[in-house]
């Protein structure tokens, strides 16, 4: 690793935090204590012993009005964006951080497609070490997986083509039964196109990039990054990536780490492969990876995702770039403002996600500037807001006369896509219980009235290996009456996989109509549709 001169300020050492004259900093700065100057103002920066690789500062000391952060959070709340965490960094320091329970600073969260950006940096490390070239052909690396009579486009595809989502496949192809991810990628059976020509989002291409590393190095791609990148930036030791059934990393979607880990990674990318004065990845590679390599105007519907694509990074307006993951997993890097916003969440069902978050972030960016006096009143308000962060409950009333009429009433269901044969709802003060029978057995869910009840989902789905159903997801469940005869509940998965089911039970005398809407990738497919029954 090359040592380079750092232009960051010298930071207060953690040992200094035990000195006399300490005061408590607001909780949005994570509860640390920082030295107070003779004038009574906060010192510019401070560190936490459990936050290697990150430094912390008051917002105003880094030119961010605390009121602007409050406004951003208020906007996202009004838009009903379901966040799990946020970290705002300016000039290399964390100036605000918050979590929606049960999420917290040490909880691993699924990065979804931000995992692709991790894969890109791992490829950049291979190139930095001279173990790989952008021009290397995929067919030359995996001759054992190419078709018997390969199309010329398959033989032409390079590492660079895969990095910029310009493969020969028109879409992300699924893994074929009994085959590896690489074989499935090279033998898609799709109508092919010249690699390097147009943008087409292809997660299997990303999995193939990680497979290159794992074939050459003999270890999972995150482990390859461990001593050379992840450890130096303070990344969690037990962060991991979900595996495909072929034993290779699901690098297109499967990285799990903490929000602070994502902030560390974003700082590395913002500094073009350097961290705290040490060069870890080639600057030239990182500059290319985070800048426009291919037009993606026709590749995505979202307006904020049409500024071009780099090497597994999205380009943003104003010269920004992003790691982008489904549902709200974002690291939004804006070099022009020397500002980073990291978020995690599950906005799949509730909002436009990136557009809402980036829009609120851009408004904040227009208000940043030079160092300013601390706004203690606004800091106290922000501290209070962050301490009270909570998921929005379902709209409606907690009680209804119908709860008495339909309490424990058994409904037999007609044929329906959920394959439910029957159910009943039991109502008690502050809680309801749904008992139901589907094709897989008899199950129950506890539903909080006025709060979310934590529990495990009663049916297993994929865990650390995709496709192996051995994990009962942690979930939160709450419900409400949206009218006298309509009861609704929300089920939130807060585990390796994120998702939401919304159920609605519309009662009419002795009949009921049941509607389920789910937004969850690769699970809960048997919890969507409409059916009806009699009681």
C-alpha positions as a printed NumPy array, in Angstrom:
array([[  0.   ,   0.   ,   0.   ],
       [  1.34 ,   3.398,  -1.012],
       [  1.464,   6.132,   1.628],
       [  0.254,   9.454,   0.286],
       [  0.036,  12.862,   1.877],
       [ -3.337,  13.511,   3.506],
       [ -4.945,  16.917,   3.486],
       [ -7.26 ,  15.998,   6.38 ],
       [ -6.824,  17.704,   9.725],
       [ -5.101,  16.015,  12.632],
       [ -7.858,  14.462,  14.688],
       [ -8.244,  14.347,  18.436],
       [ -7.051,  11.015,  19.764],
       [ -9.528,   8.828,  21.616],
       [ -7.299,   8.879,  24.7  ],
       [ -8.049,  12.559,  25.032],
       [-11.707,  11.797,  25.612],
       [-11.001,  10.973,  29.229],
       [ -9.668,  14.435,  29.99 ],
       [-11.254,  16.919,  32.363],
       [-13.632,  19.493,  30.998],
       [-15.663,  17.008,  28.941],
       [-19.245,  17.667,  27.92 ],
       [-21.819,  15.392,  26.336],
       [-22.413,  15.86 ,  22.646],
       [-25.974,  15.491,  21.305],
       [-27.091,  11.928,  20.621],
       [-27.202,  12.481,  16.87 ],
       [-23.42 ,  12.523,  17.17 ],
       [-23.755,   9.041,  18.682],
       [-23.423,   9.9  ,  22.35 ],
       [-19.67 ,  10.621,  22.404],
       [-18.044,  13.103,  24.684],
       [-15.792,  15.748,  23.162],
       [-13.405,  18.274,  24.627],
       [-14.765,  21.779,  25.068],
       [-12.642,  24.733,  24.103],
       [-12.115,  27.75 ,  26.344],
       [-14.834,  29.565,  24.436],
       [-17.317,  26.797,  25.172],
       [-17.697,  25.641,  21.543],
       [-17.241,  22.059,  20.349],
       [-13.861,  21.026,  19.028],
       [-13.795,  20.454,  15.287],
       [-13.437,  16.675,  15.373],
       [-13.416,  13.726,  17.729],
       [-13.24 ,   9.964,  17.464],
       [-14.906,   6.922,  18.987],
       [-13.   ,   3.857,  20.08 ],
       [-15.612,   1.587,  18.452],
       [-15.697,   3.511,  15.18 ],
       [-12.333,   2.857,  13.535],
       [-11.917,   4.706,  10.284],
       [-14.537,   7.348,  11.099],
       [-14.281,  10.725,  12.756],
       [-17.182,  12.797,  14.01 ],
       [-17.934,  16.502,  14.089],
       [-20.782,  18.85 ,  14.849],
       [-22.662,  19.798,  11.675],
       [-21.851,  23.497,  11.787],
       [-18.119,  22.835,  12.266],
       [-18.211,  21.256,   8.801],
       [-20.414,  23.885,   7.217],
       [-23.741,  22.028,   7.473],
       [-26.644,  23.828,   9.169],
       [-28.288,  21.445,  11.622],
       [-31.613,  22.881,  10.486],
       [-30.914,  21.573,   6.982],
       [-30.545,  18.05 ,   8.35 ],
       [-33.807,  18.425,  10.248],
       [-35.535,  19.61 ,   7.081],
       [-34.187,  16.649,   5.1  ],
       [-35.486,  14.172,   7.66 ],
       [-38.846,  15.945,   7.854],
       [-39.165,  15.826,   4.058],
       [-38.425,  12.106,   3.891],
       [-40.853,  11.449,   6.719],
       [-43.583,  13.413,   4.933],
       [-42.889,  11.397,   1.758],
       [-43.236,   8.177,   3.794],
       [-39.804,   6.923,   2.799],
       [-39.079,   3.869,   4.954],
       [-35.492,   4.277,   6.142],
       [-33.539,   2.053,   8.515],
       [-30.537,   4.339,   8.991],
       [-28.761,   7.406,   7.687],
       [-25.245,   8.78 ,   8.041],
       [-24.304,  12.213,   6.705],
       [-20.613,  13.028,   6.167],
       [-19.03 ,  16.35 ,   5.223],
       [-15.341,  17.025,   4.643],
       [-14.566,  13.458,   5.729],
       [-16.407,  13.549,   9.088],
       [-19.73 ,  12.148,  10.264],
       [-21.96 ,  15.093,  11.178],
       [-25.233,  13.219,  11.771],
       [-26.283,   9.591,  12.223],
       [-29.574,   7.933,  13.082],
       [-31.317,   4.54 ,  13.221],
       [-34.896,   3.324,  13.177],
       [-35.277,   0.437,  15.697],
       [-34.644,  -2.465,  15.554],
       [-31.728,  -1.257,  13.416],
       [-28.64 ,   0.147,  15.153],
       [-25.013,   0.933,  14.414],
       [-23.817,  -2.649,  14.937],
       [-26.593,  -4.47 ,  13.068],
       [-25.715,  -6.024,   9.731],
       [-27.936,  -4.874,   6.905],
       [-28.354,  -6.243,   3.412],
       [-26.687,  -3.959,   0.874],
       [-28.49 ,  -5.443,  -2.126],
       [-26.987,  -3.944,  -5.304],
       [-24.507,  -1.726,  -3.483],
       [-22.753,  -5.109,  -3.373],
       [-21.961,  -4.493,  -7.047],
       [-19.863,  -1.454,  -6.103],
       [-17.916,  -3.593,  -3.608],
       [-17.307,  -6.065,  -6.445],
       [-15.992,  -3.253,  -8.649],
       [-13.491,  -2.13 ,  -6.029],
       [-12.339,  -5.756,  -5.603],
       [-11.751,  -5.937,  -9.375],
       [ -9.901,  -2.626,  -9.113],
       [ -7.638,  -4.181,  -6.497],
       [ -6.917,  -7.119,  -8.817],
       [ -5.994,  -4.65 , -11.557],
       [ -3.907,  -2.58 ,  -9.118],
       [ -1.947,  -5.731,  -8.223],
       [ -1.424,  -6.63 , -11.867],
       [ -3.503,  -9.821, -11.616],
       [ -6.168,  -8.768, -14.098],
       [ -6.706,  -6.378, -17.001],
       [ -9.822,  -4.604, -18.183],
       [ -9.294,  -6.119, -21.633],
       [ -9.121,  -9.728, -20.384],
       [-11.784, -11.88 , -22.029],
       [-14.25 , -13.76 , -19.85 ],
       [-14.179, -16.817, -22.123],
       [-10.405, -17.079, -21.638],
       [-10.827, -17.08 , -17.852],
       [-13.633, -19.673, -17.838],
       [-12.977, -21.94 , -20.869],
       [-14.696, -24.796, -19.025],
       [-18.006, -22.91 , -19.023],
       [-18.272, -21.625, -22.586],
       [-20.905, -23.232, -24.877],
       [-19.904, -26.002, -27.283],
       [-20.473, -23.702, -30.244],
       [-20.066, -20.26 , -28.708],
       [-21.44 , -17.162, -30.357],
       [-18.691, -14.667, -31.255],
       [-20.241, -12.139, -28.845],
       [-19.66 , -14.547, -25.94 ],
       [-16.006, -14.879, -26.93 ],
       [-15.567, -11.1  , -27.261],
       [-16.849, -10.012, -23.826],
       [-14.229,  -8.428, -21.573],
       [-13.938,  -7.581, -17.889],
       [-14.669,  -3.96 , -18.773],
       [-17.869,  -4.92 , -20.602],
       [-19.171,  -6.656, -17.48 ],
       [-18.114,  -3.788, -15.22 ],
       [-20.126,  -1.26 , -17.197],
       [-23.219,  -3.492, -17.528],
       [-22.771,  -3.95 , -21.262],
       [-22.699,  -7.716, -21.629],
       [-23.969,  -9.87 , -24.478],
       [-27.131, -10.728, -22.515],
       [-30.21 ,  -8.485, -22.81 ],
       [-31.082,  -8.918, -19.144],
       [-29.933, -10.504, -15.901],
       [-30.366, -14.233, -16.501],
       [-31.295, -16.603, -13.647],
       [-29.11 , -19.47 , -12.492],
       [-30.039, -22.665, -14.258],
       [-30.693, -25.75 , -12.086],
       [-27.552, -27.697, -11.341],
       [-25.34 , -25.12 , -13.032],
       [-22.983, -22.43 , -11.767],
       [-23.628, -18.714, -12.015],
       [-20.831, -18.378, -14.593],
       [-22.185, -21.202, -16.757],
       [-25.658, -19.678, -16.589],
       [-24.236, -16.308, -17.629],
       [-22.316, -17.725, -20.595],
       [-25.108, -20.076, -21.709],
       [-28.165, -17.874, -21.327],
       [-29.956, -18.935, -24.501],
       [-31.033, -15.316, -24.948],
       [-30.92 , -13.274, -28.125],
       [-27.448, -11.81 , -27.831],
       [-26.01 ,  -8.397, -28.692],
       [-22.452,  -7.088, -29.136],
       [-20.777,  -6.614, -25.738],
       [-19.758,  -3.059, -24.952],
       [-22.502,  -1.563, -27.119],
       [-25.491,  -0.749, -24.897],
       [-26.353,  -0.707, -21.213],
       [-28.417,  -3.619, -19.84 ],
       [-28.496,  -4.265, -16.09 ],
       [-27.057,  -7.741, -15.472],
       [-26.562,  -9.036, -11.93 ],
       [-25.275, -12.377, -13.204],
       [-22.494, -10.447, -14.906],
       [-21.496,  -9.032, -11.522],
       [-21.536, -12.513,  -9.991],
       [-19.191, -13.556, -12.797],
       [-16.798, -10.719, -11.901],
       [-16.577, -12.01 ,  -8.333],
       [-16.12 , -15.535,  -9.676],
       [-13.034, -14.307, -11.548],
       [-11.504, -13.207,  -8.25 ],
       [-12.533, -16.374,  -6.458],
       [-11.113, -18.611,  -9.199],
       [ -7.797, -16.76 ,  -9.269],
       [ -7.419, -16.301,  -5.506],
       [ -9.217, -19.366,  -4.157],
       [-11.122, -17.393,  -1.501],
       [-14.399, -15.407,  -1.406],
       [-14.035, -11.957,  -2.91 ],
       [-14.669, -10.181,   0.427],
       [-11.881, -12.237,   1.999],
       [ -9.598, -11.195,  -0.846],
       [-10.42 ,  -7.578,   0.058],
       [-10.063,  -8.21 ,   3.803],
       [ -6.4  ,  -7.523,   4.593],
       [ -5.826,  -5.104,   1.716],
       [ -8.911,  -2.882,   1.912],
       [-11.518,  -3.836,   4.501],
       [ -9.276,  -4.107,   7.565],
       [ -7.431,  -0.842,   6.823],
       [-10.706,   1.1  ,   6.63 ],
       [-12.101,  -0.461,   9.839],
       [-14.708,  -2.699,   8.189],
       [-16.533,  -5.223,  10.401],
       [-14.526,  -8.44 ,  10.766],
       [-17.545, -10.712,  10.349],
       [-19.211,  -8.934,   7.425],
       [-20.061, -11.478,   4.753],
       [-21.712, -12.113,   1.401],
       [-24.595, -14.51 ,   0.772],
       [-23.571, -17.437,  -1.404],
       [-25.208, -18.811,  -4.506],
       [-25.948, -22.519,  -4.506],
       [-22.74 , -23.076,  -6.491],
       [-20.719, -21.941,  -3.463],
       [-19.656, -18.662,  -5.05 ],
       [-20.496, -15.222,  -3.706],
       [-23.757, -13.553,  -4.688],
       [-21.738, -10.414,  -5.224],
       [-24.46 ,  -8.683,  -7.212],
       [-26.738,  -8.431,  -4.18 ],
       [-25.557, -10.332,  -1.13 ],
       [-23.132,  -8.231,   0.966],
       [-24.189,  -7.724,   4.599],
       [-22.447,  -5.129,   6.736],
       [-23.251,  -2.196,   9.039],
       [-24.249,   1.292,   7.97 ],
       [-20.943,   2.563,   9.323],
       [-19.132,   0.013,   7.15 ],
       [-20.932,   1.463,   4.148],
       [-19.856,   4.953,   5.237],
       [-16.232,   3.791,   5.423],
       [-16.514,   2.266,   1.96 ],
       [-18.062,   5.474,   0.61 ],
       [-15.166,   7.514,   2.021],
       [-12.708,   5.203,   0.282],
       [-14.54 ,   5.744,  -3.01 ],
       [-14.895,   9.502,  -2.503],
       [-11.111,   9.663,  -1.975],
       [-10.585,   7.682,  -5.204],
       [ -9.144,   4.589,  -3.516],
       [ -7.204,   6.284,  -0.711],
       [ -8.073,   6.104,   2.988],
       [ -6.494,   8.212,   5.731],
       [ -3.479,   8.97 ,   3.595],
       [ -2.856,   5.447,   2.268],
       [ -3.436,   4.408,  -1.328],
       [ -5.373,   1.114,  -1.382],
       [ -6.725,   0.991,  -4.948],
       [ -5.464,   2.596,  -8.135],
       [ -6.612,   6.21 ,  -8.432],
       [ -6.958,   5.861, -12.19 ],
       [ -9.226,   2.85 , -11.798],
       [-11.44 ,   4.537,  -9.182],
       [-11.734,   7.689, -11.277],
       [-12.924,   5.579, -14.208],
       [-15.198,   3.44 , -12.032],
       [-17.065,   6.439, -10.619],
       [-17.419,   8.363, -13.887],
       [-19.591,   7.875, -16.967],
       [-18.406,   4.947, -19.091],
       [-21.637,   4.209, -20.93 ],
       [-24.961,   5.88 , -21.666],
       [-27.873,   4.424, -19.683],
       [-30.672,   6.743, -20.8  ],
       [-32.846,   3.799, -21.851],
       [-31.703,   1.476, -19.094],
       [-33.815,   2.575, -16.111],
       [-37.151,   4.306, -15.613],
       [-36.057,   6.457, -12.666],
       [-35.168,  10.003, -13.717],
       [-32.227,  10.153, -11.299],
       [-30.607,   7.098, -12.885],
       [-30.04 ,   8.437, -16.396],
       [-26.755,  10.282, -15.91 ],
       [-24.581,   7.409, -17.068],
       [-22.976,   4.348, -15.548],
       [-19.379,   3.677, -14.541],
       [-17.906,   0.397, -13.338],
       [-20.752,  -0.852, -11.112],
       [-21.395,   2.71 ,  -9.893],
       [-24.269,   4.966, -10.964],
       [-23.511,   8.509, -12.081],
       [-25.574,  11.307, -10.532],
       [-26.276,  14.898, -11.446],
       [-23.754,  17.557, -10.437],
       [-20.879,  15.143, -10.975],
       [-21.893,  12.782,  -8.207],
       [-21.82 ,   8.997,  -8.131],
       [-23.549,   6.329,  -6.088],
       [-23.674,   2.78 ,  -4.924],
       [-27.336,   1.921,  -5.391],
       [-29.214,  -0.928,  -3.718],
       [-32.861,  -1.876,  -3.93 ],
       [-35.127,  -0.378,  -1.311],
       [-32.928,   2.464,  -0.068],
       [-29.401,   1.073,   0.315],
       [-27.444,   4.043,  -0.997],
       [-24.1  ,   5.775,  -0.695],
       [-24.599,   9.09 ,  -2.476],
       [-21.206,  10.704,  -3.03 ],
       [-21.084,  14.332,  -4.157],
       [-17.435,  15.416,  -4.638],
       [-18.49 ,  18.949,  -5.652],
       [-19.819,  19.445,  -2.11 ],
       [-17.42 ,  17.028,  -0.361],
       [-20.515,  15.411,   1.109],
       [-21.756,  11.828,   1.399],
       [-25.195,  10.554,   2.401],
       [-25.434,   6.889,   3.375],
       [-28.875,   5.357,   3.828],
       [-30.35 ,   1.925,   4.368],
       [-34.029,   1.142,   4.232],
       [-36.924,  -0.663,   2.609],
       [-38.685,   1.807,   0.344],
       [-39.7  ,  -0.857,  -2.169],
       [-43.415,  -0.478,  -1.518],
       [-43.82 ,   3.003,  -0.109],
       [-42.191,   5.529,  -2.412],
       [-39.983,   6.264,  -5.387],
       [-36.963,   5.612,  -3.186],
       [-33.887,   7.102,  -4.8  ],
       [-35.745,  10.074,  -6.277],
       [-37.189,  11.107,  -2.914],
       [-33.961,  10.558,  -0.979],
       [-31.715,  12.214,  -3.554],
       [-34.154,  15.112,  -3.959],
       [-34.141,  15.861,  -0.213],
       [-30.355,  15.443,  -0.141],
       [-29.878,  17.911,  -3.006],
       [-31.883,  20.533,  -1.132],
       [-29.565,  20.078,   1.855],
       [-26.491,  20.385,  -0.365],
       [-27.584,  23.837,  -1.523],
       [-27.293,  24.993,   2.101],
       [-23.8  ,  23.709,   2.952],
       [-20.873,  26.094,   3.074],
       [-18.028,  27.182,   5.29 ],
       [-17.614,  26.499,   8.992],
       [-20.246,  28.302,  11.077],
       [-21.22 ,  28.747,  14.713],
       [-22.916,  25.777,  16.371],
       [-26.696,  26.049,  16.44 ],
       [-27.294,  24.518,  19.874],
       [-31.082,  24.9  ,  19.675],
       [-31.302,  23.055,  16.35 ],
       [-28.796,  20.445,  17.552],
       [-31.013,  19.704,  20.538],
       [-34.043,  19.404,  18.246],
       [-32.165,  17.032,  15.946],
       [-30.983,  14.984,  18.898],
       [-34.561,  14.63 ,  20.117],
       [-35.811,  13.704,  16.646],
       [-33.198,  11.019,  16.142],
       [-33.858,   9.538,  19.563],
       [-37.535,   9.153,  18.614],
       [-37.105,   7.665,  15.116],
       [-39.652,   4.885,  14.535],
       [-41.349,   3.104,  11.66 ],
       [-44.644,   4.581,  10.542],
       [-47.601,   2.538,  11.764],
       [-50.427,   1.519,   9.417],
       [-53.047,   4.24 ,   9.047],
       [-56.38 ,   3.671,  10.757],
       [-58.086,   3.082,  14.091],
       [-57.002,   0.595,  16.747],
       [-60.571,  -0.483,  17.544],
       [-63.774,  -1.215,  15.623],
       [-67.137,  -2.78 ,  16.465],
       [-66.307,  -5.338,  13.787],
       [-63.54 ,  -6.704,  16.023],
       [-66.264,  -8.07 ,  18.298],
       [-68.429,  -9.407,  15.461],
       [-65.573, -11.22 ,  13.71 ],
       [-63.438, -12.185,  16.697],
       [-62.351, -15.837,  16.241],
       [-64.833, -16.31 ,  13.402],
       [-63.543, -19.065,  11.095],
       [-63.594, -18.302,   7.372],
       [-63.247, -21.012,   4.75 ],
       [-61.525, -19.701,   1.645],
       [-62.388, -20.478,  -1.961],
       [-59.584, -21.196,  -4.448],
       [-57.061, -18.365,  -4.332],
       [-53.465, -17.669,  -5.501],
       [-52.18 , -17.673,  -1.9  ],
       [-53.528, -21.231,  -1.473],
       [-55.167, -20.336,   1.821],
       [-57.855, -22.804,   2.87 ],
       [-59.02 , -20.826,   5.905],
       [-58.226, -18.317,   8.635],
       [-59.507, -16.553,  11.73 ],
       [-58.555, -13.327,  13.514],
       [-58.473, -13.107,  17.302],
       [-58.687,  -9.636,  18.876],
       [-57.546,  -8.722,  22.384],
       [-56.666,  -5.293,  23.842],
       [-53.609,  -3.962,  22.013],
       [-53.11 ,  -7.05 ,  19.863],
       [-54.62 ,  -9.32 ,  17.226],
       [-53.566, -12.79 ,  16.133],
       [-53.989, -14.156,  12.626],
       [-54.347, -17.939,  12.443],
       [-54.279, -19.302,   8.908],
       [-53.783, -22.474,   6.888],
       [-52.074, -22.557,   3.517],
       [-50.521, -25.251,   1.348],
       [-47.533, -25.468,   3.699],
       [-49.362, -25.897,   6.997],
       [-50.983, -24.058,   9.918],
       [-49.408, -20.774,  11.008],
       [-49.984, -17.782,  13.288],
       [-48.873, -14.137,  13.271],
       [-49.202, -11.71 ,  16.181],
       [-50.292,  -8.232,  15.087],
       [-49.564,  -5.169,  17.195],
       [-52.302,  -2.549,  17.492],
       [-50.507,   0.757,  18.065],
       [-47.05 ,  -0.794,  17.864],
       [-45.011,  -3.277,  15.856],
       [-44.641,  -6.711,  17.437],
       [-41.256,  -8.386,  16.776],
       [-41.304, -12.107,  15.979],
       [-40.102, -14.675,  13.441],
       [-41.959, -15.342,  10.233],
       [-43.459, -18.84 ,  10.545],
       [-42.209, -20.161,   7.183],
       [-38.489, -20.475,   6.297],
       [-36.771, -18.81 ,   3.354],
       [-33.201, -18.344,   2.088],
       [-30.475, -17.332,   4.524],
       [-26.716, -17.339,   3.985],
       [-27.109, -19.499,   0.881],
       [-29.558, -18.311,  -1.751],
       [-32.175, -20.925,  -2.564],
       [-31.722, -22.965,   0.627],
       [-34.804, -22.355,   2.772],
       [-33.386, -22.669,   6.277],
       [-33.962, -19.252,   7.849],
       [-36.957, -17.866,   9.743],
       [-36.79 , -14.121,   9.162],
       [-37.071, -11.545,  11.913],
       [-40.202,  -9.535,  11.22 ],
       [-42.291,  -6.697,  12.675],
       [-46.099,  -6.784,  12.418],
       [-48.689,  -4.054,  13.084],
       [-52.281,  -3.483,  12.049],
       [-55.244,  -1.089,  12.145],
       [-58.862,  -0.732,  11.052],
       [-58.975,   1.495,   7.96 ],
       [-62.781,   1.532,   8.165],
       [-65.34 ,  -0.165,  10.372],
       [-65.242,  -3.427,   8.403],
       [-61.731,  -3.37 ,   6.892],
       [-58.708,  -4.552,   8.863],
       [-55.193,  -4.063,   7.446],
       [-51.82 ,  -5.273,   8.647],
       [-48.211,  -4.731,   7.566],
       [-45.485,  -7.37 ,   7.899],
       [-41.905,  -6.084,   7.61 ],
       [-38.923,  -8.39 ,   7.147],
       [-35.906,  -6.899,   8.934],
       [-33.384,  -9.687,   8.372],
       [-30.963, -11.012,   5.677],
       [-33.711, -10.173,   3.199],
       [-35.929,  -7.085,   3.329],
       [-39.538,  -6.909,   2.259],
       [-43.105,  -6.032,   3.173],
       [-46.449,  -7.798,   2.961],
       [-49.652,  -5.82 ,   3.329],
       [-52.818,  -7.762,   4.037],
       [-56.352,  -6.412,   3.915],
       [-59.429,  -8.197,   5.27 ],
       [-62.69 ,  -6.624,   4.054],
       [-65.661,  -8.107,   5.921],
       [-69.212,  -8.09 ,   4.545],
       [-71.678,  -9.944,   6.758],
       [-70.627, -13.626,   6.464],
       [-68.129, -13.137,   3.642],
       [-64.629, -11.728,   3.539],
       [-62.363, -10.549,   0.737],
       [-58.651, -10.967,   1.421],
       [-56.047,  -9.029,  -0.547],
       [-52.276,  -9.375,  -0.179],
       [-49.588,  -7.214,  -1.759],
       [-45.94 ,  -8.092,  -1.244],
       [-42.774,  -6.299,  -2.252],
       [-39.929,  -8.692,  -1.607],
       [-37.321, -10.024,  -4.006],
       [-37.233, -13.818,  -4.331],
       [-39.438, -14.646,  -1.351],
       [-43.019, -14.401,  -0.078],
       [-44.315, -15.224,  -3.562],
       [-47.177, -17.177,  -1.975],
       [-48.334, -14.039,  -0.127],
       [-49.79 , -11.995,  -2.962],
       [-53.16 , -11.996,  -4.668],
       [-56.872, -11.755,  -3.881],
       [-59.272, -14.373,  -2.509],
       [-62.562, -14.61 ,  -0.695],
       [-64.276, -16.859,   1.801],
       [-67.363, -17.513,   3.928],
       [-67.729, -17.735,   7.683]])
